[in-house]
Every structure is written in structure tokens, then in C-alpha cells.
Coordinates of C-alpha atoms and ligand atoms in Angstrom, one line a residue:
M257 CA -42.6 38.2 80.9
T258 CA -41.3 39.4 83.9
F259 CA -42.4 43.2 83.6
N260 CA -42.1 45.6 86.7
S261 CA -45.1 48.1 86.1
R262 CA -42.6 50.5 87.8
E263 CA -39.7 49.9 85.5
I264 CA -39.2 52.2 82.5
I265 CA -36.8 52.7 80.1
L266 CA -36.0 56.5 78.9
G267 CA -34.0 56.3 75.4
V268 CA -32.7 59.7 74.5
G269 CA -31.7 60.3 71.0
G270 CA -29.3 62.6 69.4
G271 CA -31.6 65.8 69.1
I272 CA -31.4 69.6 70.8
S273 CA -34.3 68.9 72.4
A274 CA -32.4 66.0 74.5
Y275 CA -32.3 68.1 77.5
K276 CA -36.1 68.5 77.9
S277 CA -35.9 65.1 78.7
A278 CA -34.1 65.6 82.0
E279 CA -37.5 67.5 83.1
L280 CA -39.5 64.3 81.6
L281 CA -37.3 61.9 83.7
R282 CA -38.0 64.2 86.9
R283 CA -41.9 64.1 85.9
L284 CA -41.8 60.2 85.3
Q285 CA -40.1 59.7 88.7
D286 CA -42.6 61.9 90.5
K287 CA -45.8 59.5 89.3
G288 CA -43.7 56.7 90.8
F289 CA -41.7 54.9 88.1
N290 CA -38.0 53.8 88.2
V291 CA -36.0 55.0 85.2
T292 CA -33.1 53.7 83.6
V293 CA -32.0 56.1 80.5
V294 CA -30.6 54.6 77.7
P295 CA -28.8 57.5 75.7
T296 CA -27.7 57.1 72.0
Q297 CA -23.9 58.0 71.2
A298 CA -25.2 61.0 69.1
S299 CA -27.5 62.1 72.0
L300 CA -24.3 62.4 74.2
N301 CA -23.2 65.5 72.3
F302 CA -26.1 67.4 73.5
V303 CA -26.7 65.7 77.1
G304 CA -23.7 63.8 78.9
V305 CA -24.1 60.6 81.1
A306 CA -23.3 62.4 84.2
T307 CA -26.6 64.4 84.0
W308 CA -28.6 61.3 83.2
Q309 CA -26.6 59.2 86.4
A310 CA -27.4 62.2 88.7
L311 CA -30.9 63.0 87.9
S312 CA -32.0 59.3 87.6
G313 CA -30.0 57.8 90.3
R314 CA -28.7 54.5 88.3
E315 CA -26.0 53.5 85.7
V316 CA -26.3 54.8 82.3
P317 CA -25.9 52.2 79.8
T318 CA -24.4 53.3 76.6
N319 CA -22.8 50.6 75.1
L320 CA -24.0 47.1 73.6
W321 CA -20.7 46.2 74.1
N322 CA -19.7 46.5 77.5
N323 CA -20.4 43.6 79.9
T324 CA -21.4 41.4 76.8
H325 CA -22.0 38.3 79.5
E326 CA -24.5 40.1 81.3
V327 CA -26.8 40.4 77.9
A328 CA -27.9 43.9 79.5
H329 CA -30.2 44.8 76.4
I330 CA -32.1 41.5 76.6
S331 CA -32.3 41.9 80.8
M332 CA -33.6 45.3 80.1
A333 CA -36.1 44.6 77.6
R334 CA -37.5 41.8 79.8
Q335 CA -37.7 44.1 83.3
A336 CA -39.1 47.5 81.7
S337 CA -43.1 47.9 81.9
A338 CA -42.5 50.7 78.9
I339 CA -39.7 52.4 76.6
I340 CA -40.2 55.7 76.0
I341 CA -37.8 57.4 73.6
A342 CA -37.4 61.0 73.9
P343 CA -36.9 63.4 71.5
T344 CA -37.0 60.3 68.9
T345 CA -34.7 61.7 65.8
F346 CA -35.5 60.8 62.1
D347 CA -33.0 58.3 61.9
L348 CA -34.6 56.2 65.1
I349 CA -38.0 56.2 63.6
G350 CA -36.2 54.6 60.4
K351 CA -34.6 52.0 62.1
I352 CA -37.0 51.0 64.3
A353 CA -39.5 51.3 61.7
N354 CA -37.5 48.8 59.5
G355 CA -36.2 46.4 62.2
I356 CA -32.7 47.9 62.0
A357 CA -30.6 47.7 65.3
N358 CA -27.2 48.3 65.8
D359 CA -26.6 50.2 69.0
L360 CA -27.9 49.5 72.7
L361 CA -31.4 51.4 72.7
T362 CA -32.5 49.8 69.4
N363 CA -31.6 46.5 70.5
I364 CA -33.3 46.9 73.6
V365 CA -36.3 48.1 71.5
A366 CA -35.8 44.6 69.4
A367 CA -35.8 42.5 72.1
S368 CA -38.7 44.2 74.1
T369 CA -42.4 43.5 73.9
A370 CA -43.1 46.4 76.3
Q371 CA -45.4 49.7 75.4
L372 CA -42.9 51.8 73.0
I373 CA -44.0 55.2 72.9
L374 CA -41.9 57.6 70.9
V375 CA -41.5 61.1 70.9
P376 CA -40.4 62.7 67.5
A377 CA -38.6 65.8 67.7
M378 CA -36.9 67.2 64.4
H379 CA -37.2 70.2 61.9
T380 CA -40.2 70.3 60.0
E381 CA -39.1 69.2 56.9
M382 CA -37.5 66.1 58.1
W383 CA -40.8 65.5 60.0
L384 CA -42.7 65.9 57.2
N385 CA -40.5 64.0 54.9
Q386 CA -42.2 61.1 53.2
A387 CA -39.9 58.2 54.5
N388 CA -40.5 59.5 57.9
Q389 CA -44.3 59.5 57.3
E390 CA -44.5 56.3 56.0
N391 CA -42.4 54.9 58.9
V392 CA -44.7 56.7 61.5
E393 CA -47.7 55.0 59.8
K394 CA -45.9 51.8 60.0
L395 CA -45.0 52.3 63.6
R396 CA -48.7 53.0 64.7
A397 CA -50.0 50.4 62.9
R398 CA -47.8 48.0 65.1
G399 CA -49.2 49.5 68.2
V400 CA -46.2 51.9 68.7
I401 CA -47.3 55.1 70.3
V402 CA -46.1 58.3 68.8
I403 CA -46.9 61.2 70.5
E404 CA -47.1 64.2 67.8
P405 CA -44.4 66.7 67.9
E406 CA -46.0 70.4 68.8
F407 CA -46.1 73.5 66.3
G408 CA -43.8 76.4 67.3
K409 CA -40.1 78.0 67.2
M410 CA -37.4 75.2 65.9
T411 CA -33.4 75.7 66.6
G412 CA -32.7 78.7 64.4
E413 CA -35.1 81.2 62.9
D414 CA -37.4 78.6 61.8
V415 CA -41.3 78.1 62.9
G416 CA -43.2 75.1 61.9
I417 CA -44.4 71.5 63.2
G418 CA -41.7 69.1 64.7
R419 CA -41.1 70.7 68.5
Y420 CA -40.4 68.4 71.3
P421 CA -43.9 68.9 73.5
E422 CA -44.5 70.7 76.7
V423 CA -43.7 68.1 79.3
S424 CA -46.8 68.7 81.4
G425 CA -48.9 67.5 78.5
L426 CA -46.4 65.0 77.3
I427 CA -46.5 63.5 80.7
E428 CA -50.4 63.4 81.2
S429 CA -50.2 61.9 77.5
I430 CA -47.9 58.9 78.6
S431 CA -49.5 58.3 82.0
T432 CA -53.0 57.8 79.9
H433 CA -51.4 55.3 77.4
L434 CA -49.5 53.7 80.1
N435 CA -52.3 53.4 82.1
F436 CA -50.9 52.5 85.7
E437 CA -52.3 53.4 89.1
F438 CA -49.9 54.1 91.6
D439 CA -52.4 54.0 94.1
L440 CA -50.2 53.2 97.3
K441 CA -47.5 55.6 96.3
G442 CA -46.2 57.9 99.4
K443 CA -47.1 54.7 101.7
S444 CA -44.6 53.0 103.5
I445 CA -45.3 49.5 103.8
L446 CA -43.6 46.9 106.1
I447 CA -43.8 43.4 105.4
T448 CA -42.7 40.2 107.2
A449 CA -42.8 36.9 105.5
G450 CA -41.1 33.6 106.1
G451 CA -40.8 31.5 109.1
T452 CA -38.6 31.8 112.0
R453 CA -35.7 29.5 113.0
E454 CA -35.0 28.8 116.6
A455 CA -31.5 27.5 116.9
I456 CA -31.3 24.8 119.0
D457 CA -27.4 24.1 118.7
P458 CA -25.0 25.4 115.5
V459 CA -26.5 22.5 113.4
R460 CA -30.2 22.0 114.4
F461 CA -33.1 24.4 114.8
I462 CA -36.8 24.9 115.4
G463 CA -38.8 26.0 112.1
N464 CA -42.1 25.6 110.2
R465 CA -43.3 25.2 107.0
S466 CA -44.0 28.7 106.0
S467 CA -42.6 29.4 102.3
G468 CA -42.8 33.3 102.8
K469 CA -45.0 33.0 99.3
Q470 CA -47.5 35.3 100.2
G471 CA -45.4 37.4 101.8
Y472 CA -43.5 38.2 99.0
A473 CA -46.5 38.5 96.9
I474 CA -47.7 41.4 99.1
A475 CA -44.5 42.9 98.8
K476 CA -44.4 42.6 95.1
R477 CA -47.7 44.0 94.5
A478 CA -47.4 46.8 96.9
Y479 CA -43.7 47.8 95.4
E480 CA -46.0 47.7 92.0
R481 CA -48.4 49.9 93.0
G482 CA -46.0 52.4 93.9
A483 CA -45.3 52.2 97.8
D484 CA -41.9 52.2 99.8
V485 CA -41.9 48.7 100.8
T486 CA -39.4 47.1 103.6
L487 CA -39.7 42.9 103.7
I488 CA -38.4 41.7 106.7
S489 CA -37.8 37.9 105.5
A490 CA -37.2 35.2 107.5
N491 CA -35.4 31.7 106.1
V492 CA -37.1 31.6 102.7
E493 CA -35.9 30.2 99.1
L494 CA -37.8 33.5 97.3
A495 CA -35.4 35.6 95.1
S496 CA -35.2 38.8 96.0
I497 CA -37.7 41.7 94.3
P498 CA -36.0 44.4 92.7
G499 CA -36.7 47.7 94.4
I500 CA -37.8 46.5 97.7
E501 CA -35.6 47.0 100.9
I502 CA -35.2 43.2 102.0
I503 CA -33.8 42.7 105.5
K504 CA -32.9 39.0 106.5
V505 CA -33.8 37.8 110.0
E506 CA -33.1 34.2 111.2
S507 CA -35.0 33.9 114.7
A508 CA -38.3 35.6 116.1
T509 CA -36.1 37.4 118.5
D510 CA -33.9 39.2 115.3
L511 CA -37.5 39.5 113.7
Y512 CA -38.6 41.5 116.8
E513 CA -35.5 43.8 116.7
V514 CA -35.4 44.7 113.6
M515 CA -39.8 45.8 113.7
K516 CA -39.1 47.7 116.6
R517 CA -36.8 50.0 114.5
K518 CA -39.3 49.8 111.2
F519 CA -42.9 49.9 112.6
S520 CA -43.2 53.7 113.9
K521 CA -42.2 54.6 110.3
A522 CA -44.8 52.2 108.5
D523 CA -48.4 53.1 107.4
I524 CA -49.6 49.6 107.0
L525 CA -47.6 46.5 108.6
L526 CA -48.8 43.1 106.9
M527 CA -47.6 40.6 109.3
A528 CA -47.3 37.4 107.3
A529 CA -44.3 35.8 108.7
A530 CA -44.6 32.6 110.6
V531 CA -43.4 33.5 113.9
A532 CA -42.0 30.8 116.4
D533 CA -43.7 30.9 119.5
A534 CA -41.5 29.5 121.7
R535 CA -37.3 28.8 121.6
P536 CA -34.9 26.9 123.4
A537 CA -34.2 27.9 126.9
E538 CA -30.5 27.1 125.9
L539 CA -28.5 27.5 123.0
S540 CA -25.7 25.2 122.8
D541 CA -22.6 26.3 121.1
L542 CA -21.5 22.9 120.8
K543 CA -23.6 20.1 118.5
I544 CA -25.8 18.2 121.1
K545 CA -25.1 14.2 120.7
K546 CA -27.5 12.2 120.2
G547 CA -27.6 10.4 123.5
S548 CA -28.5 14.3 125.0
L549 CA -31.4 14.6 122.8
N550 CA -34.2 13.4 124.5
A551 CA -35.7 16.6 125.9
I552 CA -35.6 20.6 124.5
T553 CA -36.7 23.0 127.3
L554 CA -38.4 25.5 125.6
V555 CA -39.2 29.1 126.6
E556 CA -42.4 31.5 125.0
N557 CA -41.2 34.1 122.3
E558 CA -42.8 37.6 122.6
D559 CA -46.2 38.0 120.8
I560 CA -44.3 40.4 118.5
L561 CA -47.4 41.3 116.9
A562 CA -49.3 42.2 119.8
S563 CA -46.8 44.0 121.6
I564 CA -45.9 46.2 118.6
S565 CA -49.5 46.7 118.3
Q566 CA -49.9 48.3 121.3
T567 CA -47.7 51.0 120.1
K568 CA -49.5 51.6 117.1
S569 CA -51.1 55.0 116.3
D570 CA -54.4 55.9 114.5
K571 CA -52.9 56.8 111.5
Q572 CA -51.2 53.0 110.8
V573 CA -53.2 49.7 110.0
V574 CA -51.9 46.5 110.9
V575 CA -53.2 42.9 109.2
A576 CA -52.5 39.8 111.2
F577 CA -52.4 36.4 109.4
A578 CA -53.0 33.0 111.0
A579 CA -52.6 29.5 109.8
E580 CA -55.3 26.9 111.3
T581 CA -56.2 23.8 111.2
M582 CA -59.5 24.2 113.2
D583 CA -63.0 23.8 112.4
D584 CA -64.2 27.3 113.5
L585 CA -61.8 29.3 111.5
E586 CA -63.9 32.6 112.1
A587 CA -64.0 32.7 116.0
E588 CA -60.3 31.7 116.2
G589 CA -59.5 34.3 113.5
K590 CA -61.5 37.0 115.5
R591 CA -60.3 36.1 118.4
K592 CA -57.0 36.8 117.2
L593 CA -57.3 39.9 115.4
F594 CA -58.3 41.2 118.8
A595 CA -55.7 39.7 121.0
K596 CA -52.9 41.0 118.3
G597 CA -54.6 44.4 118.4
A598 CA -54.9 44.1 114.2
D599 CA -57.4 45.9 112.0
L600 CA -57.7 42.7 109.5
I601 CA -56.6 39.4 109.8
Y602 CA -56.3 36.8 107.1
V603 CA -56.7 33.3 108.5
N604 CA -55.2 30.7 106.4
N605 CA -56.8 27.0 106.3
V606 CA -54.3 25.0 106.6
S607 CA -56.0 21.8 106.9
N608 CA -54.1 18.6 105.6
G609 CA -51.2 20.5 104.7
A610 CA -52.9 22.6 101.9
I611 CA -51.4 26.1 101.3
F612 CA -47.9 25.9 102.5
G613 CA -45.5 26.3 99.4
S614 CA -48.7 26.7 97.4
R615 CA -49.4 29.3 94.6
L616 CA -53.1 29.2 96.0
T617 CA -54.7 30.4 98.8
S618 CA -58.0 29.6 100.8
G619 CA -58.7 31.2 104.1
L620 CA -61.5 33.9 105.6
I621 CA -60.5 37.7 105.6
L622 CA -62.1 39.2 108.8
D623 CA -61.9 42.7 110.4
R624 CA -63.3 44.3 113.3
H625 CA -66.9 44.1 112.3
G626 CA -66.5 40.2 111.6
L627 CA -66.1 38.1 108.2
H628 CA -65.6 40.4 105.4
K629 CA -64.8 37.8 102.7
A630 CA -64.2 33.9 102.1
I631 CA -61.4 33.6 99.8
N632 CA -61.4 29.9 97.9
D633 CA -57.9 28.9 96.1
L634 CA -57.0 32.2 95.1
P635 CA -53.4 33.1 93.6
K636 CA -51.4 34.5 96.5
D637 CA -51.1 37.7 94.6
T638 CA -54.7 38.1 94.1
L639 CA -55.0 38.3 97.7
A640 CA -52.2 40.1 98.3
D641 CA -54.2 43.1 96.1
E642 CA -57.4 42.5 98.4
L643 CA -55.6 42.8 101.3
L644 CA -53.8 45.8 99.9
N645 CA -57.2 47.4 99.0
L646 CA -58.6 46.7 102.3
A647 CA -56.1 48.2 104.2
L648 CA -55.4 51.3 101.9
N649 CA -59.4 51.9 102.6
K650 CA -59.0 51.3 106.3
L651 CA -55.8 54.1 106.2
G652 CA -58.5 56.4 104.6
Ligands
CTP1893 N1 -47.5 36.7 115.8 C1 -46.5 37.2 116.3 N2 -45.4 36.7 117.5 C2 -45.5 35.4 117.7 C3 -46.3 34.3 116.9 C4 -47.3 35.1 116.6 O1 -46.0 38.2 116.0 N3 -44.9 35.0 118.7 C5 -47.9 36.7 114.2 C6 -47.8 36.6 113.2 O2 -47.1 37.1 112.4 C7 -49.4 36.5 112.5 C8 -50.3 36.5 114.1 O3 -49.5 36.7 115.1 O4 -49.7 37.7 111.9 C9 -50.8 35.1 114.6 O5 -50.0 34.2 114.3 P1 -50.3 32.6 114.8 O6 -48.9 32.0 115.1 O7 -51.4 31.7 114.4 O8 -51.1 33.1 116.4 P2 -50.7 32.5 118.0 O9 -50.6 33.8 118.6 O10 -48.9 32.2 117.9 O11 -51.5 31.7 118.1 P3 -50.9 30.2 117.9 O12 -51.7 29.6 119.4 O13 -52.5 29.6 117.3 O14 -49.8 29.8 117.7

């Protein structure tokens, strides 16, 4: 399953209280969720597509039969970590409880294994109707969360149970049920990943073995934990991550230029890219013939991290990375941490070709006081969380 904890679907059923979901949408966004609104055809009688587009800032799919080749209901069902339907009508409760899928929203529900939260709102008689009550029982028994409607004034003169709950209380109960903590919300996190390439001629380059997996794992976890993430990506063969701004670069010089623009706005920098220490002194416009390829003169590249760190404020945290094959990882890590002006460093142990391209990582986490933790065969996304926790902690 490829859930993204920040992605949720807000289904809107055809009830007069559909307008209240505009406020719910806003509050969900405030919490850090990215919301795709899927209104039923009936609901468009109350609130139109334009409102949902403007508020969500996204496309608003309304029809199962648009762009069928994209099989939107399946991809949306796979991405979303939760589906909230508010208001949920008598009709929607009946369909979902009995496994009926005849429009886009009910097909998404049918295809999804994400947490489903229903917010019923209807006239008291309909809410208390025996079929409806049995359907609600059935849904709850399956693990669907059905929020109790509130008592109060209905459309017209009637008073009774069936009202759409107050949004402030509703959002609290949704948050409790979903249990996602966006502890990096409001934090701007800059991450570099991959390995730079230094061109020799139009065909050849000097490169390195970095796969970019560690940097991408950090970017994904930071995003899932609510951060605004910018990823500077150098020559990787990895899929992009929805929701994350990715800036592609090739050489160390390109990377440095982007870093100069982006660093000042970042709260945390994680410099996972493997930057080439040198580049060919001259870039040949033409492919160099083999007879002339016996030596390449190199010039040193800027030490990007060391230079950028000199502009670092007290409110910024910098995490360096190193890949070492030497015996004393700790001493070398410590030396680099200070040389690069970093607050933390993760020293990968890459002896015997380990780690590059792998899902697991081993190494040492050091801070300015020394060794913080030794890491042994940990998944790269678990390490990502560890480093983000430490950086957040240093940020205070
Ligand atoms: N780094 C950088 N600019 C460079 C080289 C490295 O910003 N020109 C950054 C890397 O992104 C990493 C850290 O510095 O976060 C350590 O990289 P590493 O290659 O281990 O350090 P070097 O200073 O290049 O040392 P070595 O002599 O071991 O290559």
C-alpha cells in the first residue's frame, strides 16, 4: 500500500449541510493535510465545483467516466490515508454498508483500504430509520468510524438529532481517530540527494555511486510529518514524491547555485548529496578522442556545505553526511562535522561497497558533543526519522 499520510479525500454528499464541509476542508488543511474533494453529483446542487476547486487548490473530480484510462478511483484510493465523507447522506450510508458502487466517490470507497470516516447529516426521521440504523451498525462493525450527528435545528422548523456537528469538535474527533502527528508542520526543510556529475565532454562525466535513496527517504518522511520540503536532486533514478518541490541539478556548481538561493529560507538543511570534490578544469565542447584521453586536469570544487554554513543563523540546523571506508569513523566524522560547520553528521560506513543503492544503512550519528548513536542495518527511512527527530530537537 502506498499511503501518503498527508493525503486525504473529502467526499461530499448531497445534503443541505454540504456548505459546512467548506469550513471542514479549511480546518483539515490547517492541520497539515492535503485534501482532494470528491463531491457526489447530488451535492453539486448545494455547493458547486468552483468552490471546491478554489478552496482545495486542486482538480475536483466528479465523474467516474472522465479520463477512464487513468483509473482515477484506484490511484486516488491507493494514495489517500483516509476518506472522510461529510455530509454522509442516507443514500451513501446505504450504498457503502451494502457494497454498492455506482459513482466516483463510492468506487473510491470500494477500492480503498484507508480509514473511512462518515459524518452523517440528515433529518431525524431518516437518521433513526431502521434500515439506516442497521447500516450504521454494520459499518461500525467493519471498522468504519461513523460520527454521531448532533441534536439541534433541522432545515425548516424541525428540531432533533441529525445535524452536521460543529466543525471545531468534528476536526478534533477526526484528528484523534486519524492519529497523525505533523510535528514538522510549519518547518521548512531543505534536502540534497544523489551524486553530482562533472562533465568531461558532451559524452563523459566524473560521477559517484550515490543512489539518492537516503536523501529521498528523508524528504518523504519530512513531508509526511508535515514539513514544507524542497529537495535538490542530483542525477538519481528515483520516482518523484508527490507534494515535494524537486529541483534537479547535475554538477556541484549547479547545486551550489541553488543552495545559495534556498538555504536562507530553510530551518533545517540535510546535506545528503555526494558532491564531487573536483571537476575537469576544462569542459571540451567536442567529444575527446581516445588518443587524447590519457589525463584530465582537475580543479577543486567549492566545499558547498562549509561555505553555506558560514551564513547559518542560530535558528538553523545543518546535518552533514559522510561516506567513509576508514577505520576510525568517529574521529573522521567529528573532524568533518566541525570543518563543515554542521550540528549533526551521519557517517555512513561504506567499506566493501556497502550501503550504496541499498535499503539499509549502517554508520554513526555524531553531534558536537561526540558520538550520539551507532546505526546497524537500519532501513533508510527509519534513519530519516531519527535524523529529523534530532534536528527538530536542536531547532528547539
Ligand atoms: N560536501 C559539500 N561540498 C563538497 C564536498 C562535500 O557540500 N564539495 C558535503 C557533502 O554533501 C556532505 C559533507 O560535505 O554532507 C561531507 O562530504 P564528504 O565527501 O564526506 O566530505 P569531503 O569534505 O569531500 O571529504 P573527503 O576528503 O572525505 O572527500
